[in-house]
Coordinates of C-alpha atoms and ligand atoms in Angstrom, one line a residue:
M1 CA 0.0 0.0 0.0
K2 CA 1.3 3.4 -0.9
T3 CA 0.9 5.0 2.5
Q4 CA 2.8 2.1 4.2
T5 CA 6.0 3.1 2.5
L6 CA 8.3 5.9 3.3
S7 CA 8.1 9.0 1.2
D8 CA 11.4 9.9 -0.5
E9 CA 11.5 13.3 1.2
Y10 CA 11.4 12.3 4.9
W11 CA 12.3 9.4 7.1
L12 CA 12.5 8.7 10.9
A13 CA 15.7 8.3 12.8
C14 CA 16.6 7.8 16.4
S15 CA 17.7 11.0 18.2
S16 CA 20.3 9.0 20.1
C17 CA 21.6 5.9 18.2
K18 CA 20.8 7.5 14.9
K19 CA 19.4 4.3 13.3
T20 CA 16.7 4.8 10.7
V21 CA 13.2 3.6 11.7
V22 CA 10.3 2.8 9.4
E23 CA 7.2 4.8 10.4
T24 CA 4.9 1.8 10.1
Q25 CA 7.0 0.0 12.6
S26 CA 7.3 2.8 15.2
Y27 CA 6.8 6.6 15.1
T28 CA 7.1 7.1 18.9
T29 CA 10.4 5.7 20.3
C30 CA 13.4 3.9 18.9
P31 CA 12.8 0.1 18.9
W32 CA 16.5 -0.4 19.8
C33 CA 17.3 2.1 22.4
Q34 CA 13.8 3.6 23.4
Q35 CA 15.0 7.2 22.8
S36 CA 12.8 9.7 21.0
L37 CA 12.6 9.7 17.2
E38 CA 13.3 12.6 14.8
V39 CA 11.9 13.3 11.4
K40 CA 14.7 13.9 8.8
Y41 CA 14.2 15.6 5.4
D42 CA 15.9 15.7 2.1
Y43 CA 15.7 19.5 1.9
E44 CA 17.3 19.5 -1.6
R45 CA 14.4 17.5 -2.9
I46 CA 11.8 19.6 -1.1
A47 CA 13.5 22.7 -2.6
E48 CA 12.5 21.5 -6.0
H49 CA 8.8 22.3 -5.3
F50 CA 9.1 24.6 -2.3
N51 CA 7.6 27.9 -3.5
V52 CA 9.3 30.8 -1.8
H53 CA 6.9 33.3 -3.5
V54 CA 3.9 31.6 -2.1
M55 CA 5.6 31.4 1.3
K56 CA 6.1 35.2 1.3
T57 CA 2.7 36.2 0.0
A58 CA 0.1 33.7 1.1
P59 CA -1.8 34.4 4.3
M60 CA -0.4 32.9 7.5
A61 CA -1.8 29.6 8.6
A62 CA -0.3 26.3 9.7
T63 CA -1.5 24.6 6.5
K64 CA 0.8 27.0 4.5
Y65 CA 3.8 24.8 5.4
L66 CA 2.6 21.4 4.2
D67 CA 5.8 21.0 2.2
L68 CA 7.8 21.0 5.5
Y69 CA 5.6 18.4 7.2
P70 CA 6.2 14.6 7.0
L71 CA 3.0 13.9 5.1
A72 CA 2.7 11.4 2.3
N73 CA -0.9 11.9 1.6
L74 CA -2.4 15.4 1.3
R75 CA -5.9 14.2 0.4
R76 CA -7.1 14.2 3.9
V77 CA -5.5 16.9 6.1
V78 CA -7.1 17.2 9.5
S79 CA -7.2 20.9 10.1
L80 CA -9.2 23.5 12.2
N81 CA -7.4 26.5 10.7
E82 CA -4.7 26.5 13.4
G83 CA -1.8 29.0 13.4
G84 CA -1.7 32.5 12.1
T85 CA -1.6 33.7 15.7
P86 CA -0.8 37.3 16.6
L87 CA 2.6 38.6 17.5
Y88 CA 2.1 41.5 19.8
R89 CA 4.6 44.2 20.5
A90 CA 4.6 44.6 24.3
R91 CA 5.5 48.3 24.6
K92 CA 4.4 48.8 28.2
L93 CA 6.3 45.8 29.4
E94 CA 9.4 46.9 27.5
K95 CA 9.4 50.1 29.5
Q96 CA 8.8 48.4 32.8
L97 CA 11.5 45.8 32.1
G98 CA 14.1 48.1 30.6
L99 CA 14.1 46.0 27.4
K100 CA 14.6 47.4 23.8
R101 CA 12.1 45.2 22.0
L102 CA 9.7 42.6 23.4
W103 CA 7.2 40.5 21.5
I104 CA 4.5 38.1 22.6
K105 CA 3.6 35.3 20.3
F106 CA 0.1 34.6 21.5
E107 CA -0.6 30.9 21.0
G108 CA -3.8 31.2 23.0
S109 CA -5.6 32.1 19.9
N110 CA -5.4 28.7 18.4
P111 CA -8.6 26.6 18.0
T112 CA -8.4 24.9 21.4
G113 CA -6.4 27.7 23.0
G114 CA -2.8 26.5 22.7
F115 CA 0.1 25.7 20.3
K116 CA -0.6 22.0 20.5
D117 CA -3.2 22.4 17.7
R118 CA -0.3 22.9 15.3
G119 CA 1.1 19.6 16.3
S120 CA -2.3 17.9 16.2
L121 CA -2.8 19.0 12.6
V122 CA 0.2 16.8 11.6
E123 CA -0.3 14.1 14.1
L124 CA -3.9 13.3 13.4
T125 CA -3.4 13.6 9.7
K126 CA -0.6 11.0 10.1
A127 CA -3.0 8.8 12.2
L128 CA -5.4 8.6 9.2
E129 CA -2.5 8.0 6.8
L130 CA -1.2 5.2 8.9
G131 CA -4.7 3.6 9.1
A132 CA -5.4 4.3 12.8
K133 CA -8.8 3.1 14.1
T134 CA -8.5 4.5 17.7
V135 CA -6.4 7.2 19.3
T136 CA -5.0 7.3 22.9
C137 CA -3.1 10.1 24.6
A138 CA -1.7 11.1 28.0
S139 CA -1.9 14.7 29.0
T140 CA -1.7 17.4 31.6
G141 CA -4.8 18.8 29.9
N142 CA -3.9 20.9 26.8
M143 CA -2.8 17.9 24.7
A144 CA -6.0 16.1 25.8
A145 CA -8.1 19.0 24.6
S146 CA -6.2 19.4 21.3
V147 CA -5.9 15.7 20.4
S148 CA -9.6 15.2 21.2
A149 CA -10.7 18.1 18.9
Y150 CA -8.6 16.7 16.0
A151 CA -9.7 13.1 16.7
A152 CA -13.3 14.4 16.5
V153 CA -12.7 16.0 13.1
A154 CA -10.8 12.9 11.9
G155 CA -13.7 10.7 13.1
L156 CA -11.6 8.6 15.4
P157 CA -12.6 7.5 18.9
C158 CA -10.1 8.8 21.5
Y159 CA -9.1 7.6 24.9
I160 CA -7.4 10.2 27.2
I161 CA -5.6 9.6 30.4
V162 CA -5.0 12.6 32.7
P163 CA -3.7 13.1 36.2
E164 CA -6.5 13.7 38.7
G165 CA -7.1 17.4 39.3
T166 CA -6.7 18.5 35.7
P167 CA -7.8 22.1 35.3
L168 CA -11.5 22.8 34.6
G169 CA -11.3 24.4 31.2
K170 CA -9.1 21.7 29.7
M171 CA -11.2 18.9 31.1
A172 CA -14.4 20.6 29.8
Q173 CA -13.0 20.9 26.3
T174 CA -11.8 17.3 26.3
L175 CA -15.1 15.9 27.4
A176 CA -17.0 18.2 25.0
F177 CA -15.1 16.9 22.0
G178 CA -16.3 13.5 22.9
S179 CA -13.2 11.8 24.3
R180 CA -13.4 9.0 26.8
V181 CA -11.5 10.2 29.7
V182 CA -9.8 8.4 32.6
Q183 CA -8.2 10.2 35.5
V184 CA -5.3 8.6 37.1
R185 CA -4.3 9.1 40.8
G186 CA -0.8 9.9 39.8
T187 CA 1.4 12.1 37.7
Y188 CA 1.6 12.9 34.0
D189 CA 4.5 10.4 33.7
D190 CA 2.2 7.7 35.1
A191 CA -0.4 8.6 32.5
V192 CA 2.2 8.3 29.7
E193 CA 3.1 4.8 30.9
L194 CA -0.6 3.8 30.8
T195 CA -1.2 5.1 27.3
T196 CA 2.0 3.5 26.1
G197 CA 0.6 0.2 27.5
L198 CA -2.8 0.8 25.8
S199 CA -1.2 1.3 22.5
R200 CA 1.0 -1.8 22.8
M201 CA -1.9 -4.1 24.0
D202 CA -4.8 -2.7 21.9
G203 CA -3.0 -1.2 18.9
F204 CA -4.3 2.3 19.6
F205 CA -2.6 5.2 17.8
L206 CA -0.4 6.8 20.5
A207 CA -0.7 10.6 20.2
G208 CA 1.5 12.9 22.3
D209 CA 4.9 14.5 22.3
Y210 CA 6.4 12.3 19.5
A211 CA 8.2 13.0 16.3
F212 CA 5.2 13.9 14.1
R213 CA 3.7 16.4 16.5
L214 CA 7.0 18.2 16.8
E215 CA 7.0 18.8 13.0
G216 CA 3.6 20.6 13.2
Q217 CA 4.8 22.8 16.0
K218 CA 7.6 24.2 13.9
S219 CA 5.2 26.6 12.3
Q220 CA 5.4 29.0 15.3
S221 CA 8.9 30.0 14.2
F222 CA 7.9 30.3 10.5
E223 CA 5.3 32.8 11.6
V224 CA 7.6 34.7 13.9
V225 CA 10.1 35.1 11.0
E226 CA 7.3 36.4 8.7
Q227 CA 5.8 38.7 11.3
L228 CA 9.2 40.3 12.0
G229 CA 9.6 41.0 8.3
W230 CA 11.6 37.8 7.3
R231 CA 14.2 37.9 10.1
S232 CA 14.8 36.2 13.5
P233 CA 14.8 37.8 16.9
D234 CA 17.9 37.6 19.3
L235 CA 16.2 35.5 21.9
V236 CA 13.2 33.1 21.9
M237 CA 11.9 32.0 25.3
V238 CA 9.8 28.9 25.6
P239 CA 8.2 27.3 28.6
V240 CA 9.3 23.7 28.7
G241 CA 7.6 20.5 29.8
N242 CA 8.7 17.6 27.6
G243 CA 10.9 20.0 25.6
T244 CA 9.1 19.0 22.4
N245 CA 7.8 22.5 21.6
A246 CA 11.1 24.3 22.2
S247 CA 12.9 21.7 20.1
A248 CA 10.3 22.2 17.3
I249 CA 10.7 26.0 17.4
W250 CA 14.5 25.6 17.0
K251 CA 14.0 23.3 14.1
G252 CA 11.6 25.7 12.5
F253 CA 14.1 28.6 12.5
K254 CA 16.8 26.3 11.1
E255 CA 14.6 25.2 8.2
F256 CA 13.6 28.8 7.3
E257 CA 17.3 29.7 7.4
W258 CA 18.0 26.7 5.1
F259 CA 15.4 28.0 2.6
G260 CA 16.8 31.6 2.8
L261 CA 13.8 33.0 4.5
T262 CA 15.8 34.4 7.4
D263 CA 19.5 35.0 7.5
S264 CA 20.1 34.6 11.3
L265 CA 19.1 32.2 14.1
P266 CA 17.9 33.2 17.6
K267 CA 19.3 31.9 20.9
M268 CA 16.8 29.6 22.5
V269 CA 16.0 29.9 26.2
A270 CA 14.3 27.0 28.0
V271 CA 12.2 28.1 30.9
Q272 CA 10.9 25.8 33.7
P273 CA 9.3 26.3 37.1
E274 CA 11.7 26.3 40.0
N275 CA 10.3 23.1 41.5
V276 CA 10.2 21.2 38.2
A277 CA 13.3 22.1 36.3
P278 CA 15.2 18.9 35.2
I279 CA 16.2 20.4 31.9
V280 CA 17.4 23.7 33.3
K281 CA 19.5 21.9 35.9
A282 CA 21.0 19.4 33.4
F283 CA 21.8 22.3 31.1
N284 CA 23.2 24.7 33.6
Q285 CA 25.2 22.1 35.5
N286 CA 26.2 20.2 32.3
E287 CA 25.2 16.9 33.8
P288 CA 22.9 14.1 32.7
L289 CA 19.2 14.8 33.3
E290 CA 17.8 13.7 36.6
P291 CA 14.1 13.2 36.6
V292 CA 12.0 15.0 39.2
V293 CA 9.9 12.5 41.2
K294 CA 6.3 13.6 42.0
P295 CA 6.7 17.0 40.3
Q296 CA 4.4 19.8 41.6
T297 CA 3.8 23.3 40.2
V298 CA 1.0 25.8 39.6
A299 CA 2.1 25.7 35.9
G300 CA 0.4 22.4 35.2
A301 CA 1.1 22.3 31.5
V302 CA 4.9 22.1 32.2
C303 CA 4.6 19.7 35.2
V304 CA 6.7 17.0 33.6
G305 CA 9.3 15.3 35.8
N306 CA 10.9 13.1 33.1
P307 CA 10.8 15.1 29.8
S308 CA 10.8 12.9 26.8
D309 CA 12.5 15.4 24.5
A310 CA 15.2 16.5 26.9
H311 CA 17.8 15.1 24.6
K312 CA 16.8 17.1 21.6
L313 CA 16.2 20.3 23.6
L314 CA 19.6 20.2 25.4
A315 CA 21.2 19.8 21.9
A316 CA 19.2 22.8 20.6
L317 CA 20.1 25.0 23.6
R318 CA 23.8 24.2 23.0
E319 CA 23.6 24.6 19.2
S320 CA 21.9 28.0 19.5
G321 CA 24.1 29.3 22.2
G322 CA 21.1 29.6 24.4
S323 CA 20.4 29.4 28.1
A324 CA 17.9 28.0 30.7
A325 CA 16.3 29.6 33.8
T326 CA 13.4 29.3 36.2
A327 CA 10.8 31.2 38.2
S328 CA 8.9 30.3 41.3
D329 CA 5.2 29.5 41.5
H330 CA 4.4 32.8 43.2
E331 CA 6.4 34.7 40.6
I332 CA 4.5 32.9 37.9
L333 CA 1.1 33.9 39.3
E334 CA 2.2 37.5 39.7
A335 CA 3.5 37.6 36.1
Q336 CA 0.2 36.2 34.9
K337 CA -1.6 39.1 36.6
W338 CA 1.0 41.6 35.4
L339 CA 0.8 40.6 31.7
A340 CA -3.0 40.7 31.7
K341 CA -3.0 44.1 33.4
T342 CA -0.4 45.7 31.2
E343 CA -0.9 44.1 27.7
A344 CA -4.4 42.6 28.1
V345 CA -3.0 39.1 27.3
F346 CA -4.5 36.6 29.6
V347 CA -2.4 33.4 29.6
E348 CA -2.3 30.2 31.6
P349 CA 0.4 29.9 34.3
A350 CA 2.7 27.8 32.2
A351 CA 2.9 30.7 29.7
A352 CA 3.2 33.3 32.4
L353 CA 6.3 31.4 33.6
N354 CA 8.0 32.9 30.5
L355 CA 7.5 36.5 31.6
A356 CA 8.4 35.7 35.2
T357 CA 11.6 34.1 34.1
L358 CA 12.5 37.0 31.7
K359 CA 12.2 39.4 34.6
N360 CA 14.5 37.1 36.7
M361 CA 17.0 36.9 33.9
L362 CA 17.1 40.7 33.4
D363 CA 17.5 41.2 37.2
A364 CA 20.4 38.7 37.2
G365 CA 22.0 40.3 34.1
Q366 CA 21.5 37.1 32.1
V367 CA 19.6 38.9 29.4
D368 CA 20.9 42.2 28.0
G369 CA 18.3 45.1 27.8
S370 CA 19.4 45.7 24.2
E371 CA 18.2 42.3 23.0
E372 CA 15.1 41.7 21.0
V373 CA 13.1 39.0 22.8
V374 CA 10.1 36.9 21.7
L375 CA 8.1 35.2 24.5
V376 CA 6.1 32.2 23.2
M377 CA 2.9 32.5 25.2
T378 CA 1.8 28.9 24.9
G379 CA -1.8 28.9 26.1
T380 CA -4.8 31.0 27.1
G381 CA -5.7 31.8 30.7
L382 CA -9.3 30.6 30.4
K383 CA -8.2 27.0 30.5
D384 CA -7.2 27.2 34.1
P385 CA -9.2 30.0 35.8
T386 CA -8.8 28.5 39.2
S387 CA -5.1 29.2 39.3
A388 CA -5.5 32.8 38.2
L389 CA -8.2 33.5 40.7
K390 CA -5.7 32.5 43.5
V391 CA -4.1 35.9 43.2
L392 CA -6.9 38.0 41.9
P393 CA -9.3 40.0 44.1
S394 CA -12.4 38.1 45.2
P395 CA -15.1 40.6 44.5
P396 CA -17.5 41.3 47.4
S397 CA -21.3 40.9 46.9
V398 CA -23.7 43.6 47.9
E399 CA -27.4 44.3 47.9
P400 CA -28.4 46.6 45.0
D401 CA -27.9 49.6 47.1
L402 CA -25.7 52.5 46.1
A403 CA -24.7 53.3 49.7
E404 CA -23.3 49.8 50.1
V405 CA -21.3 50.0 46.9
Q406 CA -20.0 53.4 48.0
K407 CA -18.9 51.9 51.3
L408 CA -16.9 49.2 49.6
L409 CA -15.3 51.8 47.4
D410 CA -14.4 54.0 50.4
Y411 CA -12.7 51.0 52.0
N412 CA -10.9 50.0 48.8
Y413 CA -12.5 46.7 49.6
Y414 CA -12.5 45.5 45.9
K415 CA -8.7 45.2 46.2
I416 CA -8.7 42.4 48.6
C417 CA -7.2 39.2 47.2
A418 CA -7.3 35.7 48.7
D419 CA -3.8 35.1 49.8
Y420 CA -2.1 32.5 47.7
N421 CA 0.7 31.6 50.2
G422 CA -1.8 31.8 53.1
S423 CA -3.7 28.9 51.6
Q424 CA -0.6 26.8 52.0
S425 CA 0.2 25.5 55.5
K426 CA 2.9 28.1 56.5
G427 CA 0.7 31.2 56.8
A428 CA -0.4 31.8 60.4
L429 CA -1.0 35.5 60.5
I430 CA -2.6 35.9 63.9
T431 CA -1.5 33.6 66.8
Q432 CA -2.5 35.8 69.8
A433 CA -5.2 38.2 70.8
L434 CA -4.9 41.8 69.4
F435 CA -6.3 45.1 70.6
E436 CA -8.5 47.0 68.2
D437 CA -5.9 49.5 67.0
Q438 CA -3.4 46.6 66.5
L439 CA -5.9 44.7 64.4
L440 CA -6.8 47.8 62.4
A441 CA -3.1 48.3 61.6
L442 CA -2.8 44.7 60.6
I443 CA -5.9 44.9 58.3
Q444 CA -4.6 48.1 56.8
S445 CA -1.1 46.6 56.0
E446 CA -2.4 43.3 54.8
F447 CA -5.3 44.5 52.7
D448 CA -4.9 48.2 52.2
V449 CA -8.4 48.8 53.5
S450 CA -9.7 50.8 56.5
P451 CA -12.8 49.5 58.1
S452 CA -14.8 51.6 60.6
K453 CA -14.3 51.3 64.4
A454 CA -17.5 49.3 64.7
D455 CA -16.3 46.9 62.0
V456 CA -12.9 46.5 63.7
A457 CA -14.7 45.8 67.0
F458 CA -16.7 43.1 65.3
C459 CA -13.5 41.7 63.8
V460 CA -11.7 41.6 67.2
G461 CA -14.6 39.5 68.5
E462 CA -14.4 37.1 65.7
V463 CA -10.6 36.8 65.9
N464 CA -10.9 36.1 69.6
G465 CA -13.5 33.4 68.9
F466 CA -10.9 31.6 66.7
L467 CA -8.1 32.0 69.2
E468 CA -10.3 30.7 72.1
K469 CA -10.8 27.5 70.1
G470 CA -7.1 27.2 69.9
K471 CA -6.9 28.0 66.1
H472 CA -4.5 30.4 64.5
L473 CA -5.7 32.7 61.7
T474 CA -4.3 32.8 58.2
K475 CA -4.6 35.9 56.0
N476 CA -7.5 34.3 54.2
D477 CA -9.3 33.7 57.5
L478 CA -8.9 37.4 58.3
K479 CA -10.1 38.4 54.9
L480 CA -13.3 36.4 55.4
I481 CA -13.9 38.0 58.8
V482 CA -13.4 41.6 57.4
E483 CA -15.8 40.7 54.6
E484 CA -18.3 39.5 57.1
A485 CA -17.9 42.7 59.2
L486 CA -18.6 44.9 56.2
Q487 CA -21.7 42.9 55.2
R488 CA -23.1 42.8 58.7
G489 CA -23.1 46.6 59.0
R490 CA -25.9 47.0 56.5
L491 CA -28.9 46.0 58.6
E492 CA -30.6 48.5 60.8
Y493 CA -33.2 46.1 62.2
R494 CA -32.2 42.6 63.3
A495 CA -35.1 40.2 63.5
L496 CA -33.0 37.3 64.8
D497 CA -30.1 37.0 67.2
I498 CA -28.9 33.5 68.0
L499 CA -27.7 33.6 71.6
D500 CA -26.7 30.1 72.4
F501 CA -27.1 26.4 71.4
T502 CA -26.4 23.0 72.8
V503 CA -26.4 19.6 71.0
K504 CA -26.8 16.2 72.4
T505 CA -25.7 13.2 70.4
A506 CA -26.1 9.6 71.3
K507 CA -25.4 6.3 69.5
T508 CA -28.9 5.1 69.4
Q509 CA -31.0 8.2 68.6
K510 CA -30.9 11.2 66.3
P511 CA -28.9 14.2 67.5
E512 CA -31.0 16.7 69.4
A513 CA -30.3 20.5 69.7
T514 CA -31.6 23.3 71.7
A515 CA -31.3 26.9 70.5
K516 CA -31.7 30.1 72.5
V517 CA -32.4 33.1 70.3
R518 CA -33.8 36.6 70.5
V519 CA -36.7 37.1 68.0
H520 CA -37.9 40.7 67.6
G521 CA -36.4 41.4 71.1
K522 CA -38.0 38.4 72.8
E523 CA -36.0 35.5 74.0
V524 CA -37.2 32.1 72.8
E525 CA -35.8 28.6 73.3
K526 CA -36.7 25.6 71.1
T527 CA -35.5 22.0 70.8
A528 CA -35.4 19.9 67.6
Q529 CA -33.9 16.8 66.1
G530 CA -31.9 16.3 62.9
V531 CA -30.1 13.8 60.8
G532 CA -26.8 15.2 62.1
P533 CA -25.8 17.8 64.7
V534 CA -25.7 20.7 62.2
D535 CA -29.1 19.8 60.9
A536 CA -30.5 19.5 64.5
V537 CA -29.2 23.0 65.4
I538 CA -30.6 24.6 62.2
N539 CA -33.9 22.8 62.8
A540 CA -34.1 24.2 66.4
V541 CA -33.3 27.7 65.1
K542 CA -35.9 27.4 62.4
K543 CA -38.5 26.4 65.1
T544 CA -37.8 29.6 67.0
V545 CA -38.8 31.8 64.1
E546 CA -41.8 29.6 63.0
G547 CA -44.8 31.7 62.0
E548 CA -42.7 34.8 61.5
L549 CA -41.7 34.5 57.9
A550 CA -42.5 31.8 55.3
F551 CA -39.2 30.7 54.0
E552 CA -37.2 27.7 53.0
L553 CA -33.5 26.8 53.2
V554 CA -32.9 26.1 49.5
D555 CA -29.1 25.6 49.5
Y556 CA -26.4 24.6 51.9
K557 CA -22.7 24.4 50.9
V558 CA -19.6 23.7 53.0
A559 CA -16.0 24.5 51.9
I560 CA -12.9 23.8 53.9
N561 CA -10.4 26.6 53.8
T562 CA -7.1 25.0 54.6
K563 CA -5.9 21.5 54.7
N564 CA -3.7 21.8 57.8
T565 CA -4.8 21.5 61.4
D566 CA -5.9 25.2 61.5
A567 CA -8.7 24.4 59.0
T568 CA -11.8 26.6 59.0
V569 CA -15.0 26.0 57.2
D570 CA -17.1 28.4 55.1
V571 CA -20.8 27.6 55.1
R572 CA -22.9 29.2 52.5
I573 CA -26.7 29.2 53.0
T574 CA -29.4 30.3 50.6
L575 CA -32.8 31.1 52.0
E576 CA -35.8 31.9 49.9
D577 CA -39.2 33.4 51.0
E578 CA -42.6 33.0 49.5
K579 CA -42.1 36.3 47.6
R580 CA -39.2 34.6 45.9
N581 CA -36.6 36.9 47.6
K582 CA -33.4 34.9 47.8
V583 CA -30.5 35.6 50.1
T584 CA -27.1 33.8 50.2
T585 CA -24.9 34.4 53.2
M586 CA -21.7 33.0 54.5
G587 CA -20.4 32.1 57.9
T588 CA -16.8 31.2 58.7
S589 CA -15.5 29.4 61.8
P590 CA -13.3 26.5 62.8
D591 CA -16.6 24.9 63.9
I592 CA -19.1 23.9 61.2
I593 CA -22.1 24.4 63.5
V594 CA -21.0 28.0 64.4
A595 CA -20.3 28.8 60.8
S596 CA -23.8 27.4 59.8
I597 CA -25.5 29.4 62.5
K598 CA -23.8 32.7 61.5
A599 CA -24.7 32.2 57.9
F600 CA -28.3 31.3 58.9
Q601 CA -28.7 34.3 61.2
D602 CA -27.4 36.8 58.7
G603 CA -29.4 35.2 55.9
Y604 CA -32.6 35.3 58.0
N605 CA -32.1 38.9 59.0
I606 CA -31.5 40.1 55.4
L607 CA -34.4 38.0 54.1
Y608 CA -36.7 39.4 56.8
A609 CA -35.6 43.0 55.8
K610 CA -36.3 42.3 52.2
N611 CA -39.6 40.6 52.9
Q612 CA -40.8 43.6 54.9
G613 CA -39.5 46.0 52.3
F614 CA -36.8 47.6 54.6
S615 CA -34.1 46.8 52.1
K616 CA -34.2 47.1 48.3
Ligands
PLP701 C1 2.3 21.5 26.4 C2 2.5 22.9 26.9 C3 3.7 23.4 27.3 C4 5.0 22.5 27.3 O1 5.4 22.1 26.0 P1 6.4 20.9 25.8 O2 6.4 20.6 24.4 O3 5.8 19.7 26.7 O4 7.7 21.3 26.3 C5 3.8 24.7 27.7 N1 2.7 25.4 27.8 C6 1.5 25.0 27.4 C7 0.4 25.9 27.6 C8 1.3 23.7 27.0 O5 0.1 23.3 26.6
ZN702 ZN1 17.9 4.4 19.1

């Protein structure tokens, strides 16, 4: 069969032992030494039909470069119009960084939001060429989304294996494109082993960071050369996981140089997160690569402990006279915010890693301010919104009341961010009781807001409540308390005050609770049972207000704030009355019952005010 034979223009060779490999036998790893494979070309033969005029005049798109892909059959190209992504001049960042020229190649505008679509174009076209019936792929998320999209277009069923906890956006895309997804309780490297096994046992086409994909990803450099007016920049920085993309980009520049479309080559810079930097270490220490076991970083797309294309990339870094550097997770998230705020480019953490590292390199004098730099911004921020939100303000909610909005503006309240480091175990912010002026000073320095005296007094009470229970407070705990204080202030009339409660639990009967409350100024005590202690207390409180207001508890959600021993819980309660007024409130405490009661009490009071028309 025609497609089973090698084309005359390309062949596969091992990147290590250099033996030639037949593509129908293996296109993933070398059958002899298990190293990664490379596509080699006979450029002289390609030059016979390579049309430089078309290259220079046709609109930019990944399908413009079919001559430079290892395709034997162009009758069925699997494409979603990938490529042709913008190259932005980052003028504000240039100024802030003290850099002559800075460009952002924004790969987030590809069909599934990342550069992998360029690789999927070639890889899934090859899958059809090689007669694949089913595709399988391991991924940290973006590869899953991209391969799934192209498998859908190619009409091939697709099995994806991802590590548990893969970001929301990437998971949603993958499932939407109809892939069958399995989450593994392990790392990306574990997922790779499993898909390799599936392809061996079941004959599935193994998609991923292999030789064909690399060829498609070269088009990023072709486009950069064109967008700069048929020349190369001084430096190209690429966030690195497996090292496939950075290797591809280097190969692309070399090919365009071969065809005379640029007369110089850039230096390549490999960028990895501080905690997952096997390639950076191997390069800078000039030692063999040492895999990172159980890698962990906020930049999930580059969380690869044992990079499959390390070999190729290390060679590319040396050949280009390039370098390698890192940034910390915190610097990554700050850079993500910074880039979006200055240039309106919202990228995922793995891409923001690039800007964070550029800053570190400039600070360390490893990059010269006179150099022209291209940052390959590999993926869009919408794929992993949860990471971005970790360092972005959490907007307060208000009633539709101008005075309330005004109050929040006066306090600069909208600036408050959940504290990224505080959510890790180290951040105990308050460990002993504080006076009001001390707490006010702390709130001002931590959040840049100035609550009123009454609000601070309320906060002191809440803080002491935590401390009496033997809990320390993180920045995030304090933030929630301040938020509660601000929201509490808004009610002039309080219909319900919960004064005290007790709960009795026994092995053989349902928990029973007694609640003592003040309803419209009158003390009432009621007892009720429930399926659990929280339920019993809420039922008892509900009984105390029976006949006052027709309402229902329509939603109850619990979230645990920290995973260490100082954990607190947020309880969100939604109450709805017969006029369809709906109120959601939150209570925070180390104790789930206390948190529930606070949320209920606030919710009831606001609902009552709405019901009676006190509040708009
Ligand atoms: C896949 C990916 C990377 C890493 O590319 P490698 O080829 O694995 O080095 C970086 N950023 C994003 C957004 C990715 O999807
Ligand atoms: Zn080999």
